[in-house]
Amino acid sequence: MAQIRNRTILITGASSGIGEATARELAPGGANLFLGARRTDRLSALAEELGERAGWCALDVTDAASFDAFVDAAEERFGRIDALVNNAGVMPLSPLVSIKRDEWKRMIDVNIHGVLNGIASVLPRFTAQHDGHVINVASIAAHLVVPTAAVYCGTKHAVRAITEGLRLEHDEIRATLISPGVVATELGHDISDPALAADLIEWRRKSLTPDAIARAVRFALEQPAGVDINEVIVRPTAAGM
Ligand code: NDP
C-alpha cells in the first residue's frame, strides 16, 4: 500500500457504512484520513480508534460553507489534500405518485449538490498543485432505473455525468466513479413507505458488506499518478442488483 502512505484522503459520510469501512480499509496503509459527517459522536469514536493519523470535522455536504470549512480543517491538520471520497448519500425511495417533494429535494441536495460542493472545495487546490483525486460513490442506480427509485437513480446518473465531466476537463486530476450494488448499511433507513422499507430488507438478503466497496476505493487510490481508474461496479456475486 505504498501509494497511499502519507497521502491525505478526505471521506464524507464516514459515520457509518461504506465511508466508515473505507476509513478502516485505508488506515493501515499509513494515509492521513479526515472524516466528515453530521453524527460527530461516531466520527470522533472512529478517529480515536484509528489513531493519530485520523482527524474529523462536522460536515453537512449540502452546505457549501460547511464543506469549505471541512476541507480547510483537513489542510490545516495535514498540510495538503490529495484525495476526496465523496461518499455521503441518502436514499428515501418512493413512487413518484407519492409526491414526496421534501424527500426528492433531500436526495438532490445530498447526492448531487453534496458532490458538487465537494468538488468546488477541492478543485482550486488540486489545479494549483497539479495533482488530486476525486472519487465519487455513485451506485448501480447510475446505470439503470427502477420503479420507486426514479429520483435516486436521477441523482446517481447525475453523479456519473459530473464525474466524467471532471475527468474530461482535467488532465492532472484523477476522477473515479465507484458504483456499488446492494450493500448492507444504514442506507434507506429513512424510507417512509412501510412496504418499500420491507422490500429493502428483502433486497438486502443478498448483499455485500461495506468492506467490499472500501477495497475498490483503495484500489483506485493506490494507482500511480498517471493511472486513473475511471469506473468500478461492485455487485454481490449472488444477486442481479
Ligand atoms: P449509510 O446510510 O450507512 O451512510 C451514509 C452516510 O452519508 C452517513 O455517514 C451519513 O452521515 C452521510 N450523510 C447523509 N447526509 C449527509 C449530509 N447532509 N452531510 C454529510 N453527510 C451526510 O449508507 P451507505 O454507506 O450505504 O452509503 C454511502 C454511499 O453509498 C451513498 O452515496 C449511497 O448512495 C451509496 N450506495 C450505497 C448502496 C447500498 O446498498 N448501501 C448501494 C449503492 C450506492 P450522517 O448522517 O452522520 O451525516
PDB file of C-alpha atoms and ligand atoms in Angstrom, residues 11-21 36-43 58-63 66-67 86-91 106 109-111 114-115 136-142 152 155-156 159 178-190 200 203-204 207-208 210 213 234 241, ligand 1:
ATOM      1  CA  ILE A  11     -14.008  10.875   3.303  1.00  0.00           C
ATOM      2  CA  THR A  12     -17.580  12.168   3.513  1.00  0.00           C
ATOM      3  CA  GLY A  13     -20.287  10.085   5.149  1.00  0.00           C
ATOM      4  CA  ALA A  14     -17.643   8.445   7.329  1.00  0.00           C
ATOM      5  CA  SER A  15     -20.000   7.987  10.284  1.00  0.00           C
ATOM      6  CA  SER A  16     -21.410   4.676   9.001  1.00  0.00           C
ATOM      7  CA  GLY A  17     -21.495   2.104   6.212  1.00  0.00           C
ATOM      8  CA  ILE A  18     -19.176   2.439   3.235  1.00  0.00           C
ATOM      9  CA  GLY A  19     -17.491   5.636   4.446  1.00  0.00           C
ATOM     10  CA  GLU A  20     -16.637   4.132   7.811  1.00  0.00           C
ATOM     11  CA  ALA A  21     -15.404   0.929   6.146  1.00  0.00           C
ATOM     12  CA  GLY A  36     -16.780  14.168   7.758  1.00  0.00           C
ATOM     13  CA  ALA A  37     -20.486  13.661   8.528  1.00  0.00           C
ATOM     14  CA  ARG A  38     -23.160  15.142  10.791  1.00  0.00           C
ATOM     15  CA  ARG A  39     -23.045  12.500  13.562  1.00  0.00           C
ATOM     16  CA  THR A  40     -19.867  13.733  15.199  1.00  0.00           C
ATOM     17  CA  ASP A  41     -20.056  11.274  18.102  1.00  0.00           C
ATOM     18  CA  ARG A  42     -19.460   8.472  15.622  1.00  0.00           C
ATOM     19  CA  LEU A  43     -16.679  10.354  13.817  1.00  0.00           C
ATOM     20  CA  ALA A  58     -18.639  18.079  11.434  1.00  0.00           C
ATOM     21  CA  LEU A  59     -19.802  18.273   7.837  1.00  0.00           C
ATOM     22  CA  ASP A  60     -23.117  18.886   6.125  1.00  0.00           C
ATOM     23  CA  VAL A  61     -22.360  18.238   2.466  1.00  0.00           C
ATOM     24  CA  THR A  62     -25.411  20.243   1.366  1.00  0.00           C
ATOM     25  CA  ASP A  63     -23.876  23.411   2.819  1.00  0.00           C
ATOM     26  CA  SER A  66     -19.574  23.664   5.768  1.00  0.00           C
ATOM     27  CA  PHE A  67     -17.700  21.789   3.025  1.00  0.00           C
ATOM     28  CA  ASN A  86     -17.484  11.943  -1.994  1.00  0.00           C
ATOM     29  CA  ASN A  87     -19.416   9.124  -0.352  1.00  0.00           C
ATOM     30  CA  ALA A  88     -22.267  10.732   1.651  1.00  0.00           C
ATOM     31  CA  GLY A  89     -25.692   9.847   0.268  1.00  0.00           C
ATOM     32  CA  VAL A  90     -29.344   9.266   1.116  1.00  0.00           C
ATOM     33  CA  MET A  91     -31.998   7.032  -0.458  1.00  0.00           C
ATOM     34  CA  ARG A 106     -33.116  15.946   0.154  1.00  0.00           C
ATOM     35  CA  ASP A 109     -29.292  18.229  -2.131  1.00  0.00           C
ATOM     36  CA  VAL A 110     -27.169  15.468  -0.588  1.00  0.00           C
ATOM     37  CA  ASN A 111     -26.432  13.250  -3.572  1.00  0.00           C
ATOM     38  CA  GLY A 114     -23.121  17.411  -1.865  1.00  0.00           C
ATOM     39  CA  VAL A 115     -20.818  16.037  -4.579  1.00  0.00           C
ATOM     40  CA  ASN A 136     -17.436   9.727  -6.217  1.00  0.00           C
ATOM     41  CA  VAL A 137     -19.506   6.893  -4.781  1.00  0.00           C
ATOM     42  CA  ALA A 138     -22.481   6.531  -7.127  1.00  0.00           C
ATOM     43  CA  SER A 139     -24.464   3.293  -7.390  1.00  0.00           C
ATOM     44  CA  ILE A 140     -25.708   0.760  -9.876  1.00  0.00           C
ATOM     45  CA  ALA A 141     -28.560   3.301  -9.846  1.00  0.00           C
ATOM     46  CA  ALA A 142     -26.219   5.389 -12.012  1.00  0.00           C
ATOM     47  CA  TYR A 152     -32.471   8.392  -6.527  1.00  0.00           C
ATOM     48  CA  THR A 155     -29.181  11.772  -8.691  1.00  0.00           C
ATOM     49  CA  LYS A 156     -26.749   8.921  -9.286  1.00  0.00           C
ATOM     50  CA  VAL A 159     -23.029  11.951 -10.289  1.00  0.00           C
ATOM     51  CA  ILE A 178     -17.404   3.658  -7.761  1.00  0.00           C
ATOM     52  CA  SER A 179     -20.828   2.085  -8.257  1.00  0.00           C
ATOM     53  CA  PRO A 180     -21.869  -0.370  -5.550  1.00  0.00           C
ATOM     54  CA  GLY A 181     -24.654  -2.885  -5.884  1.00  0.00           C
ATOM     55  CA  VAL A 182     -26.602  -3.790  -2.760  1.00  0.00           C
ATOM     56  CA  VAL A 183     -24.547  -3.295   0.408  1.00  0.00           C
ATOM     57  CA  ALA A 184     -25.676  -3.955   3.981  1.00  0.00           C
ATOM     58  CA  THR A 185     -25.583  -0.475   5.561  1.00  0.00           C
ATOM     59  CA  GLU A 186     -27.956   2.049   7.120  1.00  0.00           C
ATOM     60  CA  LEU A 187     -28.857   3.435   3.666  1.00  0.00           C
ATOM     61  CA  GLY A 188     -32.630   3.592   3.226  1.00  0.00           C
ATOM     62  CA  HIS A 189     -33.349   3.772   6.959  1.00  0.00           C
ATOM     63  CA  ASP A 190     -35.294   6.915   6.095  1.00  0.00           C
ATOM     64  CA  LEU A 200     -35.380  -3.192   1.297  1.00  0.00           C
ATOM     65  CA  TRP A 203     -33.137  -6.902  -1.247  1.00  0.00           C
ATOM     66  CA  ARG A 204     -30.503  -6.895   1.463  1.00  0.00           C
ATOM     67  CA  SER A 207     -25.768  -8.037  -0.171  1.00  0.00           C
ATOM     68  CA  LEU A 208     -22.129  -7.120   0.095  1.00  0.00           C
ATOM     69  CA  PRO A 210     -19.168  -2.367   3.097  1.00  0.00           C
ATOM     70  CA  ILE A 213     -16.582  -1.230  -1.629  1.00  0.00           C
ATOM     71  CA  VAL A 234     -19.071  -3.905  -7.488  1.00  0.00           C
ATOM     72  CA  MET A 241     -28.584  -5.988  -8.449  1.00  0.00           C
TER      73      MET A 241
HETATM   74  P1  NDP B   1     -25.140   4.880   5.211  1.00  0.00           P
HETATM   75  O1  NDP B   1     -26.521   5.379   5.438  1.00  0.00           O
HETATM   76  O2  NDP B   1     -24.571   3.880   6.137  1.00  0.00           O
HETATM   77  O3  NDP B   1     -24.129   6.099   5.108  1.00  0.00           O
HETATM   78  C1  NDP B   1     -24.500   7.332   4.534  1.00  0.00           C
HETATM   79  C2  NDP B   1     -23.549   8.383   5.063  1.00  0.00           C
HETATM   80  O4  NDP B   1     -23.896   9.639   4.473  1.00  0.00           O
HETATM   81  C3  NDP B   1     -23.631   8.546   6.574  1.00  0.00           C
HETATM   82  O5  NDP B   1     -22.337   8.550   7.107  1.00  0.00           O
HETATM   83  C4  NDP B   1     -24.294   9.903   6.755  1.00  0.00           C
HETATM   84  O6  NDP B   1     -23.743  10.555   7.898  1.00  0.00           O
HETATM   85  C5  NDP B   1     -23.848  10.622   5.496  1.00  0.00           C
HETATM   86  N1  NDP B   1     -24.689  11.755   5.174  1.00  0.00           N
HETATM   87  C6  NDP B   1     -26.005  11.770   4.854  1.00  0.00           C
HETATM   88  N2  NDP B   1     -26.425  13.035   4.692  1.00  0.00           N
HETATM   89  C7  NDP B   1     -25.346  13.829   4.913  1.00  0.00           C
HETATM   90  C8  NDP B   1     -25.140  15.230   4.906  1.00  0.00           C
HETATM   91  N3  NDP B   1     -26.133  16.092   4.624  1.00  0.00           N
HETATM   92  N4  NDP B   1     -23.901  15.697   5.172  1.00  0.00           N
HETATM   93  C9  NDP B   1     -22.902  14.848   5.470  1.00  0.00           C
HETATM   94  N5  NDP B   1     -23.029  13.511   5.499  1.00  0.00           N
HETATM   95  C10 NDP B   1     -24.247  13.018   5.218  1.00  0.00           C
HETATM   96  O7  NDP B   1     -25.172   4.309   3.722  1.00  0.00           O
HETATM   97  P2  NDP B   1     -24.002   3.760   2.741  1.00  0.00           P
HETATM   98  O8  NDP B   1     -22.727   3.624   3.436  1.00  0.00           O
HETATM   99  O9  NDP B   1     -24.586   2.614   2.051  1.00  0.00           O
HETATM  100  O10 NDP B   1     -23.945   4.959   1.683  1.00  0.00           O
HETATM  101  C11 NDP B   1     -22.735   5.508   1.208  1.00  0.00           C
HETATM  102  C12 NDP B   1     -22.872   5.802  -0.272  1.00  0.00           C
HETATM  103  O11 NDP B   1     -23.017   4.572  -0.990  1.00  0.00           O
HETATM  104  C13 NDP B   1     -24.107   6.646  -0.634  1.00  0.00           C
HETATM  105  O12 NDP B   1     -23.732   7.626  -1.586  1.00  0.00           O
HETATM  106  C14 NDP B   1     -25.046   5.629  -1.268  1.00  0.00           C
HETATM  107  O13 NDP B   1     -25.931   6.224  -2.187  1.00  0.00           O
HETATM  108  C15 NDP B   1     -24.058   4.700  -1.936  1.00  0.00           C
HETATM  109  N6  NDP B   1     -24.587   3.378  -2.255  1.00  0.00           N
HETATM  110  C16 NDP B   1     -24.978   2.505  -1.256  1.00  0.00           C
HETATM  111  C17 NDP B   1     -25.528   1.289  -1.588  1.00  0.00           C
HETATM  112  C18 NDP B   1     -26.046   0.341  -0.566  1.00  0.00           C
HETATM  113  O14 NDP B   1     -26.696  -0.659  -0.940  1.00  0.00           O
HETATM  114  N7  NDP B   1     -25.795   0.538   0.724  1.00  0.00           N
HETATM  115  C19 NDP B   1     -25.642   0.854  -2.985  1.00  0.00           C
HETATM  116  C20 NDP B   1     -25.186   1.824  -3.928  1.00  0.00           C
HETATM  117  C21 NDP B   1     -24.672   3.031  -3.564  1.00  0.00           C
HETATM  118  P3  NDP B   1     -24.549  11.476   8.920  1.00  0.00           P
HETATM  119  O15 NDP B   1     -25.976  11.004   8.946  1.00  0.00           O
HETATM  120  O16 NDP B   1     -23.831  11.249  10.217  1.00  0.00           O
HETATM  121  O17 NDP B   1     -24.381  12.869   8.404  1.00  0.00           O
END
